[in-house]
């Protein structure tokens, strides 16, 4: 999908924004825009809050590159997310729009305009605590992420 070796300028910008910066001070909008420059179709950032009645983390859309302000604040229960259903809380996980997704996932795929796309959830963690999540997507007819690209995103 993207060749990190060909993206030196974008990677330098990304490192300059993130190196040594606490997660609470990161400029997520700039980071998302750099991920789009790297070749993703769009990117989103979710804050994490705990939903006591549901006994589950809640992902709350806080920034995105789609220029659709109506989706800011969109909520997904962690257990219904790609990352949550994978059981891999601290590693990036890729998936795609397909009819076998559970109803809970079909809903946010439709609501967020992800029909016909693949995506990767990239957790932002401190120790084992999930602090945030970046999600990037691409058109499904494009090649999926390689194992090298997943390793790069980690």
mmCIF file of N, CA, C and O in Angstrom, residues 9-108:
data_model
loop_
_atom_site.group_PDB
_atom_site.id
_atom_site.type_symbol
_atom_site.label_atom_id
_atom_site.label_comp_id
_atom_site.label_asym_id
_atom_site.label_seq_id
_atom_site.Cartn_x
_atom_site.Cartn_y
_atom_site.Cartn_z
ATOM 1 N N UNK A 9 10.263 12.263 3.880
ATOM 2 C CA UNK A 9 9.816 13.582 4.341
ATOM 3 C C UNK A 9 8.635 13.465 5.303
ATOM 4 O O UNK A 9 8.610 14.080 6.367
ATOM 5 N N UNK A 10 7.639 12.647 4.925
ATOM 6 C CA UNK A 10 6.457 12.478 5.777
ATOM 7 C C UNK A 10 6.834 11.819 7.102
ATOM 8 O O UNK A 10 6.341 12.214 8.162
ATOM 9 N N UNK A 11 7.701 10.820 7.047
ATOM 10 C CA UNK A 11 8.124 10.144 8.272
ATOM 11 C C UNK A 11 8.906 11.083 9.185
ATOM 12 O O UNK A 11 8.748 11.049 10.406
ATOM 13 N N UNK A 12 9.732 11.933 8.598
ATOM 14 C CA UNK A 12 10.480 12.914 9.396
ATOM 15 C C UNK A 12 9.517 13.861 10.106
ATOM 16 O O UNK A 12 9.706 14.189 11.283
ATOM 17 N N UNK A 13 8.475 14.316 9.405
ATOM 18 C CA UNK A 13 7.471 15.189 10.010
ATOM 19 C C UNK A 13 6.742 14.469 11.145
ATOM 20 O O UNK A 13 6.502 15.035 12.199
ATOM 21 N N UNK A 14 6.413 13.194 10.915
ATOM 22 C CA UNK A 14 5.712 12.411 11.921
ATOM 23 C C UNK A 14 6.575 12.225 13.164
ATOM 24 O O UNK A 14 6.115 12.425 14.291
ATOM 25 N N UNK A 15 7.831 11.884 12.977
ATOM 26 C CA UNK A 15 8.738 11.713 14.113
ATOM 27 C C UNK A 15 8.939 13.021 14.874
ATOM 28 O O UNK A 15 8.980 13.031 16.102
ATOM 29 N N UNK A 16 9.054 14.124 14.150
ATOM 30 C CA UNK A 16 9.243 15.428 14.798
ATOM 31 C C UNK A 16 8.037 15.773 15.678
ATOM 32 O O UNK A 16 8.185 16.387 16.735
ATOM 33 N N UNK A 17 6.844 15.367 15.259
ATOM 34 C CA UNK A 17 5.633 15.656 16.033
ATOM 35 C C UNK A 17 5.487 14.750 17.254
ATOM 36 O O UNK A 17 4.870 15.134 18.245
ATOM 37 N N UNK A 18 6.029 13.533 17.180
ATOM 38 C CA UNK A 18 5.730 12.545 18.210
ATOM 39 C C UNK A 18 6.879 12.228 19.150
ATOM 40 O O UNK A 18 6.644 11.844 20.294
ATOM 41 N N UNK A 19 8.101 12.374 18.713
ATOM 42 C CA UNK A 19 9.249 11.943 19.518
ATOM 43 C C UNK A 19 9.334 12.713 20.830
ATOM 44 O O UNK A 19 9.399 13.931 20.847
ATOM 45 N N UNK A 20 9.289 11.979 21.932
ATOM 46 C CA UNK A 20 9.420 12.583 23.250
ATOM 47 C C UNK A 20 8.222 13.399 23.700
ATOM 48 O O UNK A 20 8.286 14.107 24.700
ATOM 49 N N UNK A 21 7.121 13.320 22.980
ATOM 50 C CA UNK A 21 5.928 14.101 23.312
ATOM 51 C C UNK A 21 4.917 13.221 24.043
ATOM 52 O O UNK A 21 4.563 12.156 23.539
ATOM 53 N N UNK A 22 4.443 13.640 25.209
ATOM 54 C CA UNK A 22 3.410 12.859 25.891
ATOM 55 C C UNK A 22 2.150 12.780 25.024
ATOM 56 O O UNK A 22 1.822 13.746 24.324
ATOM 57 N N UNK A 23 1.437 11.646 25.055
ATOM 58 C CA UNK A 23 0.242 11.504 24.210
ATOM 59 C C UNK A 23 -0.765 12.632 24.377
ATOM 60 O O UNK A 23 -1.411 13.033 23.418
ATOM 61 N N UNK A 24 -0.887 13.185 25.581
ATOM 62 C CA UNK A 24 -1.869 14.248 25.809
ATOM 63 C C UNK A 24 -1.520 15.544 25.081
ATOM 64 O O UNK A 24 -2.369 16.411 24.915
ATOM 65 N N UNK A 25 -0.268 15.683 24.629
ATOM 66 C CA UNK A 25 0.154 16.913 23.961
ATOM 67 C C UNK A 25 0.344 16.749 22.457
ATOM 68 O O UNK A 25 0.775 17.689 21.787
ATOM 69 N N UNK A 26 0.050 15.574 21.928
ATOM 70 C CA UNK A 26 0.223 15.353 20.492
ATOM 71 C C UNK A 26 -0.822 16.136 19.698
ATOM 72 O O UNK A 26 -1.968 16.250 20.112
ATOM 73 N N UNK A 27 -0.407 16.662 18.540
ATOM 74 C CA UNK A 27 -1.348 17.312 17.637
ATOM 75 C C UNK A 27 -1.894 16.234 16.705
ATOM 76 O O UNK A 27 -1.322 15.948 15.664
ATOM 77 N N UNK A 28 -2.991 15.627 17.116
ATOM 78 C CA UNK A 28 -3.533 14.485 16.377
ATOM 79 C C UNK A 28 -3.953 14.844 14.959
ATOM 80 O O UNK A 28 -3.794 14.041 14.058
ATOM 81 N N UNK A 29 -4.488 16.040 14.757
ATOM 82 C CA UNK A 29 -4.918 16.397 13.404
ATOM 83 C C UNK A 29 -3.731 16.386 12.445
ATOM 84 O O UNK A 29 -3.828 15.867 11.342
ATOM 85 N N UNK A 30 -2.593 16.921 12.872
ATOM 86 C CA UNK A 30 -1.403 16.899 12.013
ATOM 87 C C UNK A 30 -0.923 15.480 11.772
ATOM 88 O O UNK A 30 -0.534 15.138 10.656
ATOM 89 N N UNK A 31 -0.955 14.648 12.803
ATOM 90 C CA UNK A 31 -0.538 13.257 12.650
ATOM 91 C C UNK A 31 -1.445 12.539 11.655
ATOM 92 O O UNK A 31 -0.970 11.818 10.771
ATOM 93 N N UNK A 32 -2.753 12.767 11.750
ATOM 94 C CA UNK A 32 -3.692 12.132 10.814
ATOM 95 C C UNK A 32 -3.429 12.583 9.379
ATOM 96 O O UNK A 32 -3.479 11.778 8.443
ATOM 97 N N UNK A 33 -3.155 13.865 9.203
ATOM 98 C CA UNK A 33 -2.886 14.379 7.858
ATOM 99 C C UNK A 33 -1.607 13.775 7.276
ATOM 100 O O UNK A 33 -1.528 13.488 6.073
ATOM 101 N N UNK A 34 -0.600 13.550 8.115
ATOM 102 C CA UNK A 34 0.632 12.906 7.645
ATOM 103 C C UNK A 34 0.342 11.468 7.223
ATOM 104 O O UNK A 34 0.861 10.989 6.205
ATOM 105 N N UNK A 35 -0.516 10.764 7.958
ATOM 106 C CA UNK A 35 -0.868 9.394 7.585
ATOM 107 C C UNK A 35 -1.577 9.370 6.231
ATOM 108 O O UNK A 35 -1.343 8.469 5.418
ATOM 109 N N UNK A 36 -2.404 10.355 5.954
ATOM 110 C CA UNK A 36 -3.040 10.460 4.634
ATOM 111 C C UNK A 36 -1.968 10.734 3.578
ATOM 112 O O UNK A 36 -1.981 10.146 2.493
ATOM 113 N N UNK A 37 -1.000 11.604 3.898
ATOM 114 C CA UNK A 37 0.101 11.869 2.966
ATOM 115 C C UNK A 37 0.907 10.596 2.677
ATOM 116 O O UNK A 37 1.474 10.447 1.603
ATOM 117 N N UNK A 38 0.958 9.681 3.643
ATOM 118 C CA UNK A 38 1.671 8.419 3.449
ATOM 119 C C UNK A 38 0.927 7.464 2.523
ATOM 120 O O UNK A 38 1.476 6.465 2.089
ATOM 121 N N UNK A 39 -0.347 7.747 2.213
ATOM 122 C CA UNK A 39 -1.071 6.923 1.253
ATOM 123 C C UNK A 39 -2.412 6.388 1.712
ATOM 124 O O UNK A 39 -3.125 5.762 0.934
ATOM 125 N N UNK A 40 -2.779 6.614 2.981
ATOM 126 C CA UNK A 40 -4.094 6.171 3.429
ATOM 127 C C UNK A 40 -5.161 7.106 2.873
ATOM 128 O O UNK A 40 -4.908 8.281 2.653
ATOM 129 N N UNK A 41 -6.363 6.575 2.667
ATOM 130 C CA UNK A 41 -7.461 7.372 2.127
ATOM 131 C C UNK A 41 -7.949 8.395 3.155
ATOM 132 O O UNK A 41 -8.198 9.552 2.835
ATOM 133 N N UNK A 42 -8.085 7.964 4.402
ATOM 134 C CA UNK A 42 -8.446 8.875 5.487
ATOM 135 C C UNK A 42 -7.939 8.300 6.803
ATOM 136 O O UNK A 42 -7.503 7.154 6.858
ATOM 137 N N UNK A 43 -7.999 9.121 7.851
ATOM 138 C CA UNK A 43 -7.522 8.695 9.168
ATOM 139 C C UNK A 43 -8.387 9.347 10.237
ATOM 140 O O UNK A 43 -8.896 10.453 10.052
ATOM 141 N N UNK A 44 -8.542 8.629 11.365
ATOM 142 C CA UNK A 44 -9.362 9.102 12.480
ATOM 143 C C UNK A 44 -8.619 8.860 13.786
ATOM 144 O O UNK A 44 -7.847 7.907 13.904
ATOM 145 N N UNK A 45 -8.901 9.694 14.791
ATOM 146 C CA UNK A 45 -8.350 9.489 16.119
ATOM 147 C C UNK A 45 -9.504 9.394 17.112
ATOM 148 O O UNK A 45 -10.427 10.214 17.090
ATOM 149 N N UNK A 46 -9.437 8.396 17.982
ATOM 150 C CA UNK A 46 -10.443 8.178 19.016
ATOM 151 C C UNK A 46 -9.818 8.352 20.391
ATOM 152 O O UNK A 46 -8.784 7.751 20.686
ATOM 153 N N UNK A 47 -10.450 9.158 21.243
ATOM 154 C CA UNK A 47 -10.117 9.203 22.659
ATOM 155 C C UNK A 47 -10.754 7.976 23.304
ATOM 156 O O UNK A 47 -11.723 7.411 22.771
ATOM 157 N N UNK A 48 -10.248 7.593 24.463
ATOM 158 C CA UNK A 48 -10.797 6.447 25.184
ATOM 159 C C UNK A 48 -11.349 6.910 26.518
ATOM 160 O O UNK A 48 -10.700 7.661 27.251
ATOM 161 N N UNK A 49 -12.551 6.488 26.817
ATOM 162 C CA UNK A 49 -13.180 6.762 28.099
ATOM 163 C C UNK A 49 -13.771 5.439 28.592
ATOM 164 O O UNK A 49 -13.991 4.523 27.800
ATOM 165 N N UNK A 50 -14.014 5.338 29.877
ATOM 166 C CA UNK A 50 -14.595 4.108 30.388
ATOM 167 C C UNK A 50 -16.086 4.293 30.581
ATOM 168 O O UNK A 50 -16.541 5.265 31.177
ATOM 169 N N UNK A 51 -16.878 3.357 30.055
ATOM 170 C CA UNK A 51 -18.321 3.379 30.173
ATOM 171 C C UNK A 51 -18.701 2.430 31.311
ATOM 172 O O UNK A 51 -18.712 1.213 31.133
ATOM 173 N N UNK A 52 -18.966 2.991 32.484
ATOM 174 C CA UNK A 52 -19.262 2.163 33.663
ATOM 175 C C UNK A 52 -20.504 1.292 33.503
ATOM 176 O O UNK A 52 -20.464 0.106 33.839
ATOM 177 N N UNK A 53 -21.627 1.815 32.984
ATOM 178 C CA UNK A 53 -22.797 0.935 32.844
ATOM 179 C C UNK A 53 -22.528 -0.269 31.926
ATOM 180 O O UNK A 53 -23.027 -1.356 32.165
ATOM 181 N N UNK A 54 -21.732 -0.072 30.894
ATOM 182 C CA UNK A 54 -21.448 -1.159 29.946
ATOM 183 C C UNK A 54 -20.227 -1.982 30.362
ATOM 184 O O UNK A 54 -19.937 -2.998 29.750
ATOM 185 N N UNK A 55 -19.480 -1.518 31.367
ATOM 186 C CA UNK A 55 -18.240 -2.186 31.797
ATOM 187 C C UNK A 55 -17.301 -2.405 30.609
ATOM 188 O O UNK A 55 -16.809 -3.507 30.378
ATOM 189 N N UNK A 56 -17.088 -1.331 29.858
ATOM 190 C CA UNK A 56 -16.281 -1.429 28.645
ATOM 191 C C UNK A 56 -15.678 -0.055 28.344
ATOM 192 O O UNK A 56 -16.262 0.974 28.670
ATOM 193 N N UNK A 57 -14.508 -0.069 27.707
ATOM 194 C CA UNK A 57 -13.962 1.188 27.195
ATOM 195 C C UNK A 57 -14.860 1.689 26.071
ATOM 196 O O UNK A 57 -15.479 0.900 25.342
ATOM 197 N N UNK A 58 -14.894 2.994 25.919
ATOM 198 C CA UNK A 58 -15.678 3.629 24.873
ATOM 199 C C UNK A 58 -14.728 4.445 24.012
ATOM 200 O O UNK A 58 -13.967 5.266 24.533
ATOM 201 N N UNK A 59 -14.723 4.190 22.714
ATOM 202 C CA UNK A 59 -13.906 4.951 21.770
ATOM 203 C C UNK A 59 -14.751 6.114 21.275
ATOM 204 O O UNK A 59 -15.858 5.914 20.776
ATOM 205 N N UNK A 60 -14.217 7.339 21.413
ATOM 206 C CA UNK A 60 -14.964 8.538 21.028
ATOM 207 C C UNK A 60 -14.174 9.269 19.953
ATOM 208 O O UNK A 60 -13.048 9.721 20.193
ATOM 209 N N UNK A 61 -14.748 9.377 18.762
ATOM 210 C CA UNK A 61 -14.069 10.018 17.637
ATOM 211 C C UNK A 61 -13.797 11.485 17.958
ATOM 212 O O UNK A 61 -14.720 12.259 18.215
ATOM 213 N N UNK A 62 -12.516 11.850 17.982
ATOM 214 C CA UNK A 62 -12.126 13.203 18.384
ATOM 215 C C UNK A 62 -11.521 14.021 17.245
ATOM 216 O O UNK A 62 -11.534 15.243 17.294
ATOM 217 N N UNK A 63 -10.973 13.356 16.226
ATOM 218 C CA UNK A 63 -10.368 14.071 15.090
ATOM 219 C C UNK A 63 -10.401 13.152 13.874
ATOM 220 O O UNK A 63 -10.291 11.930 14.006
ATOM 221 N N UNK A 64 -10.568 13.750 12.702
ATOM 222 C CA UNK A 64 -10.521 12.947 11.472
ATOM 223 C C UNK A 64 -10.181 13.832 10.289
ATOM 224 O O UNK A 64 -10.148 15.045 10.391
ATOM 225 N N UNK A 65 -9.882 13.183 9.172
ATOM 226 C CA UNK A 65 -9.484 13.920 7.969
ATOM 227 C C UNK A 65 -10.594 13.989 6.925
ATOM 228 O O UNK A 65 -10.363 14.482 5.832
ATOM 229 N N UNK A 66 -11.797 13.527 7.252
ATOM 230 C CA UNK A 66 -12.879 13.486 6.256
ATOM 231 C C UNK A 66 -13.580 14.819 6.066
ATOM 232 O O UNK A 66 -14.385 14.962 5.156
ATOM 233 N N UNK A 67 -13.299 15.791 6.931
ATOM 234 C CA UNK A 67 -13.968 17.099 6.871
ATOM 235 C C UNK A 67 -15.477 16.987 7.051
ATOM 236 O O UNK A 67 -16.237 17.773 6.504
ATOM 237 N N UNK A 68 -15.912 15.976 7.820
ATOM 238 C CA UNK A 68 -17.329 15.814 8.132
ATOM 239 C C UNK A 68 -17.505 16.021 9.637
ATOM 240 O O UNK A 68 -17.356 15.089 10.421
ATOM 241 N N UNK A 69 -17.809 17.256 10.051
ATOM 242 C CA UNK A 69 -17.906 17.541 11.486
ATOM 243 C C UNK A 69 -19.005 16.763 12.196
ATOM 244 O O UNK A 69 -18.969 16.611 13.410
ATOM 245 N N UNK A 70 -19.962 16.229 11.458
ATOM 246 C CA UNK A 70 -21.070 15.514 12.099
ATOM 247 C C UNK A 70 -20.625 14.201 12.734
ATOM 248 O O UNK A 70 -21.326 13.673 13.606
ATOM 249 N N UNK A 71 -19.474 13.655 12.338
ATOM 250 C CA UNK A 71 -19.043 12.386 12.926
ATOM 251 C C UNK A 71 -18.185 12.564 14.184
ATOM 252 O O UNK A 71 -17.953 11.605 14.913
ATOM 253 N N UNK A 72 -17.718 13.788 14.445
ATOM 254 C CA UNK A 72 -16.951 14.027 15.674
ATOM 255 C C UNK A 72 -17.864 13.723 16.867
ATOM 256 O O UNK A 72 -19.013 14.137 16.911
ATOM 257 N N UNK A 73 -17.337 12.955 17.808
ATOM 258 C CA UNK A 73 -18.119 12.538 18.963
ATOM 259 C C UNK A 73 -18.763 11.164 18.787
ATOM 260 O O UNK A 73 -19.361 10.637 19.718
ATOM 261 N N UNK A 74 -18.623 10.572 17.589
ATOM 262 C CA UNK A 74 -19.195 9.239 17.348
ATOM 263 C C UNK A 74 -18.579 8.248 18.339
ATOM 264 O O UNK A 74 -17.379 8.264 18.581
ATOM 265 N N UNK A 75 -19.411 7.370 18.912
ATOM 266 C CA UNK A 75 -18.955 6.449 19.947
ATOM 267 C C UNK A 75 -19.039 4.999 19.475
ATOM 268 O O UNK A 75 -20.028 4.596 18.864
ATOM 269 N N UNK A 76 -17.984 4.252 19.790
ATOM 270 C CA UNK A 76 -17.940 2.811 19.504
ATOM 271 C C UNK A 76 -17.489 2.111 20.785
ATOM 272 O O UNK A 76 -16.457 2.478 21.358
ATOM 273 N N UNK A 77 -18.249 1.128 21.232
ATOM 274 C CA UNK A 77 -17.792 0.339 22.366
ATOM 275 C C UNK A 77 -16.551 -0.440 21.937
ATOM 276 O O UNK A 77 -16.515 -1.019 20.851
ATOM 277 N N UNK A 78 -15.557 -0.431 22.806
ATOM 278 C CA UNK A 78 -14.287 -1.100 22.504
ATOM 279 C C UNK A 78 -14.509 -2.539 22.049
ATOM 280 O O UNK A 78 -13.928 -2.980 21.063
ATOM 281 N N UNK A 79 -15.373 -3.267 22.737
ATOM 282 C CA UNK A 79 -15.591 -4.682 22.393
ATOM 283 C C UNK A 79 -16.163 -4.844 20.983
ATOM 284 O O UNK A 79 -16.052 -5.907 20.391
ATOM 285 N N UNK A 80 -16.780 -3.776 20.434
ATOM 286 C CA UNK A 80 -17.354 -3.821 19.086
ATOM 287 C C UNK A 80 -16.393 -3.280 18.033
ATOM 288 O O UNK A 80 -16.727 -3.248 16.850
ATOM 289 N N UNK A 81 -15.211 -2.846 18.453
ATOM 290 C CA UNK A 81 -14.228 -2.310 17.505
ATOM 291 C C UNK A 81 -13.401 -3.459 16.924
ATOM 292 O O UNK A 81 -13.399 -4.575 17.450
ATOM 293 N N UNK A 82 -12.688 -3.175 15.864
ATOM 294 C CA UNK A 82 -11.801 -4.171 15.275
ATOM 295 C C UNK A 82 -10.742 -4.578 16.286
ATOM 296 O O UNK A 82 -10.469 -5.768 16.479
ATOM 297 N N UNK A 83 -10.146 -3.597 16.950
ATOM 298 C CA UNK A 83 -9.120 -3.886 17.944
ATOM 299 C C UNK A 83 -9.701 -4.703 19.096
ATOM 300 O O UNK A 83 -9.126 -5.717 19.512
ATOM 301 N N UNK A 84 -10.851 -4.296 19.608
ATOM 302 C CA UNK A 84 -11.468 -4.981 20.740
ATOM 303 C C UNK A 84 -11.861 -6.414 20.432
ATOM 304 O O UNK A 84 -11.693 -7.304 21.263
ATOM 305 N N UNK A 85 -12.367 -6.648 19.239
ATOM 306 C CA UNK A 85 -12.782 -8.011 18.897
ATOM 307 C C UNK A 85 -11.592 -8.906 18.550
ATOM 308 O O UNK A 85 -11.730 -10.116 18.510
ATOM 309 N N UNK A 86 -10.419 -8.311 18.344
ATOM 310 C CA UNK A 86 -9.229 -9.098 17.985
ATOM 311 C C UNK A 86 -8.538 -9.701 19.208
ATOM 312 O O UNK A 86 -7.828 -10.693 19.085
ATOM 313 N N UNK A 87 -8.702 -9.047 20.363
ATOM 314 C CA UNK A 87 -8.001 -9.491 21.559
ATOM 315 C C UNK A 87 -6.552 -9.019 21.624
ATOM 316 O O UNK A 87 -5.820 -9.357 22.534
ATOM 317 N N UNK A 88 -6.116 -8.218 20.660
ATOM 318 C CA UNK A 88 -4.743 -7.694 20.615
ATOM 319 C C UNK A 88 -4.756 -6.232 21.015
ATOM 320 O O UNK A 88 -4.673 -5.351 20.169
ATOM 321 N N UNK A 89 -4.822 -5.948 22.290
ATOM 322 C CA UNK A 89 -5.023 -4.584 22.785
ATOM 323 C C UNK A 89 -3.877 -3.625 22.463
ATOM 324 O O UNK A 89 -4.083 -2.424 22.367
ATOM 325 N N UNK A 90 -2.648 -4.110 22.298
ATOM 326 C CA UNK A 90 -1.499 -3.218 22.132
ATOM 327 C C UNK A 90 -0.836 -3.316 20.761
ATOM 328 O O UNK A 90 0.196 -2.708 20.539
ATOM 329 N N UNK A 91 -1.420 -4.048 19.820
ATOM 330 C CA UNK A 91 -0.834 -4.216 18.484
ATOM 331 C C UNK A 91 -1.825 -3.768 17.412
ATOM 332 O O UNK A 91 -3.041 -3.966 17.557
ATOM 333 N N UNK A 92 -1.336 -3.175 16.311
ATOM 334 C CA UNK A 92 -2.240 -2.802 15.218
ATOM 335 C C UNK A 92 -2.972 -4.019 14.650
ATOM 336 O O UNK A 92 -2.396 -5.105 14.581
ATOM 337 N N UNK A 93 -4.224 -3.815 14.273
ATOM 338 C CA UNK A 93 -5.055 -4.880 13.715
ATOM 339 C C UNK A 93 -5.759 -4.339 12.478
ATOM 340 O O UNK A 93 -6.344 -3.261 12.519
ATOM 341 N N UNK A 94 -5.708 -5.091 11.388
ATOM 342 C CA UNK A 94 -6.350 -4.684 10.135
ATOM 343 C C UNK A 94 -7.613 -5.512 9.893
ATOM 344 O O UNK A 94 -7.712 -6.659 10.313
ATOM 345 N N UNK A 95 -8.582 -4.899 9.201
ATOM 346 C CA UNK A 95 -9.811 -5.586 8.810
ATOM 347 C C UNK A 95 -10.357 -4.908 7.563
ATOM 348 O O UNK A 95 -9.728 -3.990 7.023
ATOM 349 N N UNK A 96 -11.524 -5.305 7.106
ATOM 350 C CA UNK A 96 -12.123 -4.704 5.922
ATOM 351 C C UNK A 96 -13.626 -4.878 5.985
ATOM 352 O O UNK A 96 -14.151 -5.712 6.725
ATOM 353 N N UNK A 97 -14.334 -4.068 5.205
ATOM 354 C CA UNK A 97 -15.785 -4.141 5.104
ATOM 355 C C UNK A 97 -16.143 -5.462 4.443
ATOM 356 O O UNK A 97 -15.692 -5.755 3.336
ATOM 357 N N UNK A 98 -16.908 -6.282 5.138
ATOM 358 C CA UNK A 98 -17.372 -7.529 4.534
ATOM 359 C C UNK A 98 -18.666 -7.954 5.211
ATOM 360 O O UNK A 98 -18.937 -7.563 6.345
ATOM 361 N N UNK A 99 -19.487 -8.756 4.523
ATOM 362 C CA UNK A 99 -20.800 -9.111 5.068
ATOM 363 C C UNK A 99 -20.737 -9.993 6.315
ATOM 364 O O UNK A 99 -21.738 -10.187 6.989
ATOM 365 N N UNK A 100 -19.567 -10.525 6.657
ATOM 366 C CA UNK A 100 -19.445 -11.391 7.829
ATOM 367 C C UNK A 100 -19.182 -10.617 9.125
ATOM 368 O O UNK A 100 -19.157 -11.210 10.202
ATOM 369 N N UNK A 101 -19.000 -9.304 9.026
ATOM 370 C CA UNK A 101 -18.796 -8.504 10.236
ATOM 371 C C UNK A 101 -20.057 -8.568 11.103
ATOM 372 O O UNK A 101 -21.170 -8.546 10.583
ATOM 373 N N UNK A 102 -19.885 -8.623 12.422
ATOM 374 C CA UNK A 102 -21.063 -8.602 13.312
ATOM 375 C C UNK A 102 -21.879 -7.319 13.113
ATOM 376 O O UNK A 102 -21.357 -6.300 12.659
ATOM 377 N N UNK A 103 -23.157 -7.369 13.476
ATOM 378 C CA UNK A 103 -24.055 -6.217 13.296
ATOM 379 C C UNK A 103 -23.513 -4.948 13.933
ATOM 380 O O UNK A 103 -23.628 -3.866 13.365
ATOM 381 N N UNK A 104 -22.900 -5.063 15.133
ATOM 382 C CA UNK A 104 -22.366 -3.885 15.813
ATOM 383 C C UNK A 104 -21.285 -3.207 14.973
ATOM 384 O O UNK A 104 -21.177 -1.987 14.941
ATOM 385 N N UNK A 105 -20.456 -4.006 14.299
ATOM 386 C CA UNK A 105 -19.408 -3.440 13.447
ATOM 387 C C UNK A 105 -19.996 -2.932 12.134
ATOM 388 O O UNK A 105 -19.575 -1.892 11.629
ATOM 389 N N UNK A 106 -20.989 -3.630 11.579
ATOM 390 C CA UNK A 106 -21.639 -3.164 10.348
ATOM 391 C C UNK A 106 -22.208 -1.760 10.546
ATOM 392 O O UNK A 106 -22.152 -0.931 9.644
ATOM 393 N N UNK A 107 -22.730 -1.479 11.750
ATOM 394 C CA UNK A 107 -23.324 -0.170 12.021
ATOM 395 C C UNK A 107 -22.290 0.938 11.908
ATOM 396 O O UNK A 107 -22.507 1.922 11.204
ATOM 397 N N UNK A 108 -21.134 0.814 12.594
ATOM 398 C CA UNK A 108 -20.165 1.910 12.521
ATOM 399 C C UNK A 108 -19.470 1.958 11.171
ATOM 400 O O UNK A 108 -19.065 3.032 10.734
#
